[in-house]
Coordinates of C-alpha atoms and ligand atoms in Angstrom, one line a residue:
X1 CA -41.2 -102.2 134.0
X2 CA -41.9 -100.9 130.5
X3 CA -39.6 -98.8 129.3
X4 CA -41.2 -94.6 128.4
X5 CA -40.6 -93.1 125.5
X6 CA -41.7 -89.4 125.1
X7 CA -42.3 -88.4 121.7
X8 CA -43.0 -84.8 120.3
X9 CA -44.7 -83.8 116.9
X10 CA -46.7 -87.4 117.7
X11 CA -49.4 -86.2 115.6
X12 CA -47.9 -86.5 112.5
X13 CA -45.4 -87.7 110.0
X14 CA -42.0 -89.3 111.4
X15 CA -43.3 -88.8 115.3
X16 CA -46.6 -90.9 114.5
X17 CA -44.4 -93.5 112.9
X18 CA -42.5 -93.4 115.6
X19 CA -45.4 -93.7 118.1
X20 CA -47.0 -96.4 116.3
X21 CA -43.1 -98.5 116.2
X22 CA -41.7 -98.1 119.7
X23 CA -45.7 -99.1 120.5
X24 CA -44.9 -102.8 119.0
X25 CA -42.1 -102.5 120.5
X26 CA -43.6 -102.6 124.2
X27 CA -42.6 -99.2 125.3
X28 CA -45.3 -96.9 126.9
X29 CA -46.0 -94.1 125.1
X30 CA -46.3 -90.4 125.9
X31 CA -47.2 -88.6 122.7
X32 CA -47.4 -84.7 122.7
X33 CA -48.4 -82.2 120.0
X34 CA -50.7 -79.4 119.6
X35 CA -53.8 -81.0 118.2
X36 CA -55.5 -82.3 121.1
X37 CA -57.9 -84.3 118.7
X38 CA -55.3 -86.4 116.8
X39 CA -53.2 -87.2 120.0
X40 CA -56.8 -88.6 121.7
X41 CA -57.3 -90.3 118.3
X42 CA -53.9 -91.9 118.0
X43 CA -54.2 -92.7 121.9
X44 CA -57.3 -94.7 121.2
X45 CA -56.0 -96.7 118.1
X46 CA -52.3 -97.3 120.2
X47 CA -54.3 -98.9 123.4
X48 CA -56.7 -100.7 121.2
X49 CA -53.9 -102.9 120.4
X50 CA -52.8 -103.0 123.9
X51 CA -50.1 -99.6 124.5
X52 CA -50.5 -97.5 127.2
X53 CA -50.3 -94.1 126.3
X54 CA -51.0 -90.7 127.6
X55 CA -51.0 -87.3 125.7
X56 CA -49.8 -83.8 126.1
X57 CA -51.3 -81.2 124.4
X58 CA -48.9 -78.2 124.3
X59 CA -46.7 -76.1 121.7
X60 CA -43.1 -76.9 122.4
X61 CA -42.5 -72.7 121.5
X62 CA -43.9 -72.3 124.6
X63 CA -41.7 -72.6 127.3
X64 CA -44.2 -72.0 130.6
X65 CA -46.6 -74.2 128.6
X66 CA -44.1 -77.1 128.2
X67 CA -42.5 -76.7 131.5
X68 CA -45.9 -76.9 133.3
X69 CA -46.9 -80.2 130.9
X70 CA -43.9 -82.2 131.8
X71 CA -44.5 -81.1 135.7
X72 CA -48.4 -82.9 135.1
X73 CA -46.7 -86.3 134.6
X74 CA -47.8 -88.6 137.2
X75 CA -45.5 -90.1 139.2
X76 CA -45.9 -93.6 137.5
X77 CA -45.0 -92.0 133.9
X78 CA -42.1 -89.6 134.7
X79 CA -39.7 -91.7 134.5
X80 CA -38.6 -91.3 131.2
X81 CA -36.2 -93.8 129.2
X82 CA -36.3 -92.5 125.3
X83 CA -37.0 -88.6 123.8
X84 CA -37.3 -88.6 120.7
X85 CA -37.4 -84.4 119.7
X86 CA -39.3 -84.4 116.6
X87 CA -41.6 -81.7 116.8
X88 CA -40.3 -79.6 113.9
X89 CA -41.1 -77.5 110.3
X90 CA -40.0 -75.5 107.5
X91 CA -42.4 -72.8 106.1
X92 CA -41.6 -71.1 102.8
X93 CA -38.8 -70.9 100.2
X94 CA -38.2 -67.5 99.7
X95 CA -34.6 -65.8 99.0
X96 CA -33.0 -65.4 102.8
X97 CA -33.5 -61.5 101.7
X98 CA -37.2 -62.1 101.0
X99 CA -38.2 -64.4 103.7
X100 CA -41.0 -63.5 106.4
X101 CA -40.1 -62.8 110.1
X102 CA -43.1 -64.9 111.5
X103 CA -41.8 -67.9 109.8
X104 CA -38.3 -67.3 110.9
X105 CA -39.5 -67.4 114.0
X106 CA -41.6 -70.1 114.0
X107 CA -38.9 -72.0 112.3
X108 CA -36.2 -71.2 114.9
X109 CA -38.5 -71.5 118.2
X110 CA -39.9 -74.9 117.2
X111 CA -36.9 -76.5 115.6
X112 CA -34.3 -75.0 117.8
X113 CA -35.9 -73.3 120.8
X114 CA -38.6 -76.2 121.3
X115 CA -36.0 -79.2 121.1
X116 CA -33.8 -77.0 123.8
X117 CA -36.7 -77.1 126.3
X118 CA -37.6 -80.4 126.0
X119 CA -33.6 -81.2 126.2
X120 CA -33.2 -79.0 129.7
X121 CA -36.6 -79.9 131.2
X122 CA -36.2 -84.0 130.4
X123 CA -32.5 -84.7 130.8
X124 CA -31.7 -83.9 134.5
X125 CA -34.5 -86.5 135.0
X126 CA -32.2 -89.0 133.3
X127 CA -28.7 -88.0 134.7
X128 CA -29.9 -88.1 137.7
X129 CA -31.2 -92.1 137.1
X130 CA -27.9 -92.3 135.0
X131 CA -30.5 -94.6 132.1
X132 CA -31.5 -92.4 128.8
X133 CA -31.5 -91.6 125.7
X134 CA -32.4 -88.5 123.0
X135 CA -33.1 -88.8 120.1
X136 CA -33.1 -85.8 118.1
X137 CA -34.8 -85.2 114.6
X138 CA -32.3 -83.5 112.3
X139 CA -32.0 -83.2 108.5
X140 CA -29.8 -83.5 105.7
X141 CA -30.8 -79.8 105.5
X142 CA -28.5 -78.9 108.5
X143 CA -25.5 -80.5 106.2
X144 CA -25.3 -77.8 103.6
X145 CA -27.7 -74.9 102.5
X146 CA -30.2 -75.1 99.8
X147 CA -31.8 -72.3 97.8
X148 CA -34.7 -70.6 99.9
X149 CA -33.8 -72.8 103.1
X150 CA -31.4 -71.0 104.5
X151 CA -33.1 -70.4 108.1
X152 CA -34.7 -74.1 107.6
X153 CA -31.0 -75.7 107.1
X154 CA -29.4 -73.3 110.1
X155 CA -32.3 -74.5 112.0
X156 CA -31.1 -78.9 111.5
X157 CA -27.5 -77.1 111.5
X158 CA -28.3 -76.3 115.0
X159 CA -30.0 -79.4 115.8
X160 CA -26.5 -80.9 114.8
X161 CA -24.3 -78.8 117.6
X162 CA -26.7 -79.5 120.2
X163 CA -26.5 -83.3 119.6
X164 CA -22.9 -83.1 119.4
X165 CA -22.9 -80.3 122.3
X166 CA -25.3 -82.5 124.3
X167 CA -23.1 -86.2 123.7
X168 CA -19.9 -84.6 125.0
X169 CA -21.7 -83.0 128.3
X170 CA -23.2 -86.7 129.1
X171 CA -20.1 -88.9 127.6
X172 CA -19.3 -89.4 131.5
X173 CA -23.0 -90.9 131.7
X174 CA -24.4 -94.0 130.0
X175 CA -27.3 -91.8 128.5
X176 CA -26.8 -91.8 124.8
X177 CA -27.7 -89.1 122.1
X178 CA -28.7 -89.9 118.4
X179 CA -28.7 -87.2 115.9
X180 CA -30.9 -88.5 112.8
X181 CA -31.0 -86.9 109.5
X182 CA -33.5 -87.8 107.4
X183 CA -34.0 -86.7 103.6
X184 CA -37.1 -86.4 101.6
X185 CA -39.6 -88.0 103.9
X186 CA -42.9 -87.9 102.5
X187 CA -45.3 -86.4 105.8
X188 CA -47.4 -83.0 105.9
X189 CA -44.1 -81.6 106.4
X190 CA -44.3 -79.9 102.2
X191 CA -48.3 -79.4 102.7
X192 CA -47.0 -76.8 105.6
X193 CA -44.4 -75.6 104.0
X194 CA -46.2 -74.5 101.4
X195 CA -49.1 -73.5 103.7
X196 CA -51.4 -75.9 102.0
X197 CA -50.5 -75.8 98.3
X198 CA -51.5 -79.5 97.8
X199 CA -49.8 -79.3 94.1
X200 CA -47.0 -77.4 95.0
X201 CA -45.9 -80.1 98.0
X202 CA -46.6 -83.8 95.8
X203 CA -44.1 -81.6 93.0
X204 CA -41.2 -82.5 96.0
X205 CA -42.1 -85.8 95.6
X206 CA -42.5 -86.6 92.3
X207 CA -40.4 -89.2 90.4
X208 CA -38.6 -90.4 93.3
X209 CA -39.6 -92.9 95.7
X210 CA -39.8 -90.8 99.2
X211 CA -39.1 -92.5 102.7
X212 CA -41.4 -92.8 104.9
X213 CA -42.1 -91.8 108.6
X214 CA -41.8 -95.3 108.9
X215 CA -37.9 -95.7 107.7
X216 CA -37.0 -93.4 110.1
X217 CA -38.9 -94.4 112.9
X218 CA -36.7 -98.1 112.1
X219 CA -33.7 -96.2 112.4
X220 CA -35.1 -95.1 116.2
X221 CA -35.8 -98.3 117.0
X222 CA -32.6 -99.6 116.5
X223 CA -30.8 -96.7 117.9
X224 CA -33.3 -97.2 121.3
X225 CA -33.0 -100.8 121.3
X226 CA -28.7 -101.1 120.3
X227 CA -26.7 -102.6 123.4
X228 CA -25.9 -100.1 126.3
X229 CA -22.1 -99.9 124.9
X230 CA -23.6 -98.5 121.7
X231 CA -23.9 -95.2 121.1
X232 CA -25.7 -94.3 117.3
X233 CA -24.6 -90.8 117.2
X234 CA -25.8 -89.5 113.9
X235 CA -27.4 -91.0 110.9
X236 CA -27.7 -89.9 107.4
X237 CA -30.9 -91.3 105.9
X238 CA -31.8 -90.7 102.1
X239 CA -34.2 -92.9 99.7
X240 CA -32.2 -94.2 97.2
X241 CA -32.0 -91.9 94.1
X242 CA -31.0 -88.7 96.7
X243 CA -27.7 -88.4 97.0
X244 CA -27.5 -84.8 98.9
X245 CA -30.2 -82.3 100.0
X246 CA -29.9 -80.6 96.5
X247 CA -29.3 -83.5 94.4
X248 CA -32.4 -86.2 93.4
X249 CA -31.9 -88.2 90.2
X250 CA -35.7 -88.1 89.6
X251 CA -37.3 -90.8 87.3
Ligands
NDP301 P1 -45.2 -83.4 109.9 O1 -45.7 -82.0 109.5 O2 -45.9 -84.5 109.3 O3 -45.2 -83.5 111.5 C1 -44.7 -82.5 112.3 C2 -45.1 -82.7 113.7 O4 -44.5 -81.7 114.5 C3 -46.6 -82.7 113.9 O5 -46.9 -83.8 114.8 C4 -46.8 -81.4 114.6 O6 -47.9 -81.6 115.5 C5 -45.5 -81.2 115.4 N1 -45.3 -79.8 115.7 C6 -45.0 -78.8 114.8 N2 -44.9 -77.6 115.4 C7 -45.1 -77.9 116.7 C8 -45.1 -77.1 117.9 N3 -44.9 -75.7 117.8 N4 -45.4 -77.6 119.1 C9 -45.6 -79.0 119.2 N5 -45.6 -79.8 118.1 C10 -45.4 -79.2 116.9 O7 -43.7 -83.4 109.5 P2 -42.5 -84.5 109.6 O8 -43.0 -85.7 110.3 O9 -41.9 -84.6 108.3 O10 -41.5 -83.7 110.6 C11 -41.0 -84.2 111.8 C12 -39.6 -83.7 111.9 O11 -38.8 -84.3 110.9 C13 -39.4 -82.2 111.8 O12 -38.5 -81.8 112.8 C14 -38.8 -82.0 110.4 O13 -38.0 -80.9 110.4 C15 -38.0 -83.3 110.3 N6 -37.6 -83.7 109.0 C16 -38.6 -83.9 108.0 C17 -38.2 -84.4 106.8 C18 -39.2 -84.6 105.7 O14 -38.8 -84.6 104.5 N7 -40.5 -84.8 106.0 C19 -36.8 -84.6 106.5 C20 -35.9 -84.3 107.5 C21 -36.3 -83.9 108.7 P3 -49.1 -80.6 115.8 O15 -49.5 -80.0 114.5 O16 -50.1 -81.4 116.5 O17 -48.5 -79.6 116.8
8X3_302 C1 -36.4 -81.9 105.4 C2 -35.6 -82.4 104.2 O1 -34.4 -81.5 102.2 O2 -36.7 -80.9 102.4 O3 -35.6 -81.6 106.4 O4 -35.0 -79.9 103.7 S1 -35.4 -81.1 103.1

């Protein structure tokens, strides 16, 4: 049997990468997101080339809504091998003292609240088949804080002590959990946090080579596909000419 991976934020960005990689890969796909168009879209194009997929529409904020969307599975799909927690954003760059309370929350019920969810409602599943693994899409934002990020960077701090919260509660289990922390990736994540300023996101981007969803969605891929005995806990990925969240030597 193929092995399942469940993907959030498949829509987009790192999670389509993702989609489209553990796809030539073999596994079956379940790709979730909140744009019911793109995930039919994407299903079309993955089972064109021979995936099976099947999408969830839901927003991970939504507990009820995610709880009930996992519980629709059909029996032949809910047994799932790989989570890969990437539903995620950062909206604005204001001063901490000037930020607004709706993005704060959106920020901290998608990136922490959303991953928790999936986490709780997914894992038991896996414990209880004693075969998983989660991987969790962090930052370099959660190492250290940068100007106007400060809820962003709490929000991949977090994502950091629930992967290393998460590990020790299943070291007795041979279900593994990878933190990755990708830098500048270029995605719609800067077109939404910037709330459509086309010029203001390609500015994050400009002389420097960005990764791609597809750099990370290797690092998955290896992490998901390493022997049983390996665990790839945490991995730092930055194009070239970044050497921290703050500092890019651009061209
Ligand atoms: P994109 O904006 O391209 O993709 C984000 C994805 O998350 C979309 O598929 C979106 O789907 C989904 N999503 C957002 N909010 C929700 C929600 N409430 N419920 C369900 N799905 C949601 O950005 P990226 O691919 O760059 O971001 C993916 C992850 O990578 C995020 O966690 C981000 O923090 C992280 N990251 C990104 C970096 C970068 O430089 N790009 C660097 C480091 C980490 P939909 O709109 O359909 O709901
Ligand atoms: C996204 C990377 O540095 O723009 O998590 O916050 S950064």
């Amino acid at each position: 049997m193929k092995e399942i991976v469940f993907i959030t934020g498949a829509t987009s960005g790192i999670g389509l990468a993702c989609a489209r990689k553990f796809a030539q890969a073999g596994y079956r796909l379940i790709l979730t997101g909140r744009n019911g168009i793109r995930l039919e879209e994407i299903k079309t194009e993955l089972t064109a080339q021979g995936s099976e997929a099947l999408t969830l529409c839901f927003d991970v904020r939504d507990r009820q809504a995610t709880e009930e969307a996992v519980a629709s599975l059909p029996a032949e799909w809910n047994e799932i091998d790989v989570l890969i927690n990437n539903a995620g954003l950062a909206l604005g760059l204001e001063p901490e003292y000037e930020g607004r309370f709706d993005d704060w929350e959106a920020m901290i019920d998608t990136n922490i609240k959303g991953l928790l969810w999936m986490t709780r409602i997914i894992v038991p599943g896996m414990v209880a088949r004693q075969r998983g693994h989660i991987i969790n899409i962090g930052s370099v934002a959660g190492d250290a804080a940068y100007a106007g990020g400060g809820v962003y960077c709490a929000t991949k701090a977090a994502v950091k002590a629930l992967s290393d919260g998460l590990r020790i509660d299943l070291a007795p289990t041979p279900i593994r959990v990878t933190n990755l922390k990708p830098g500048l990736v270029e995605t719609n994540f800067s077109r939404i946090r910037f709330r459509g300023d086309e010029e203001r996101a390609a500015r994050v981007y400009q002389g420097v080579k960005p990764l791609t969803g597809d750099d990370i969605a290797d690092v998955a891929l290896y992490a998901a596909q390493a022997p049983a005995h390996v665990q790839i806990a945490e991995v730092l990925i930055l194009a070239t000419h970044q050497a921290n969240a703050t500092l890019i030597a651009r061209q």
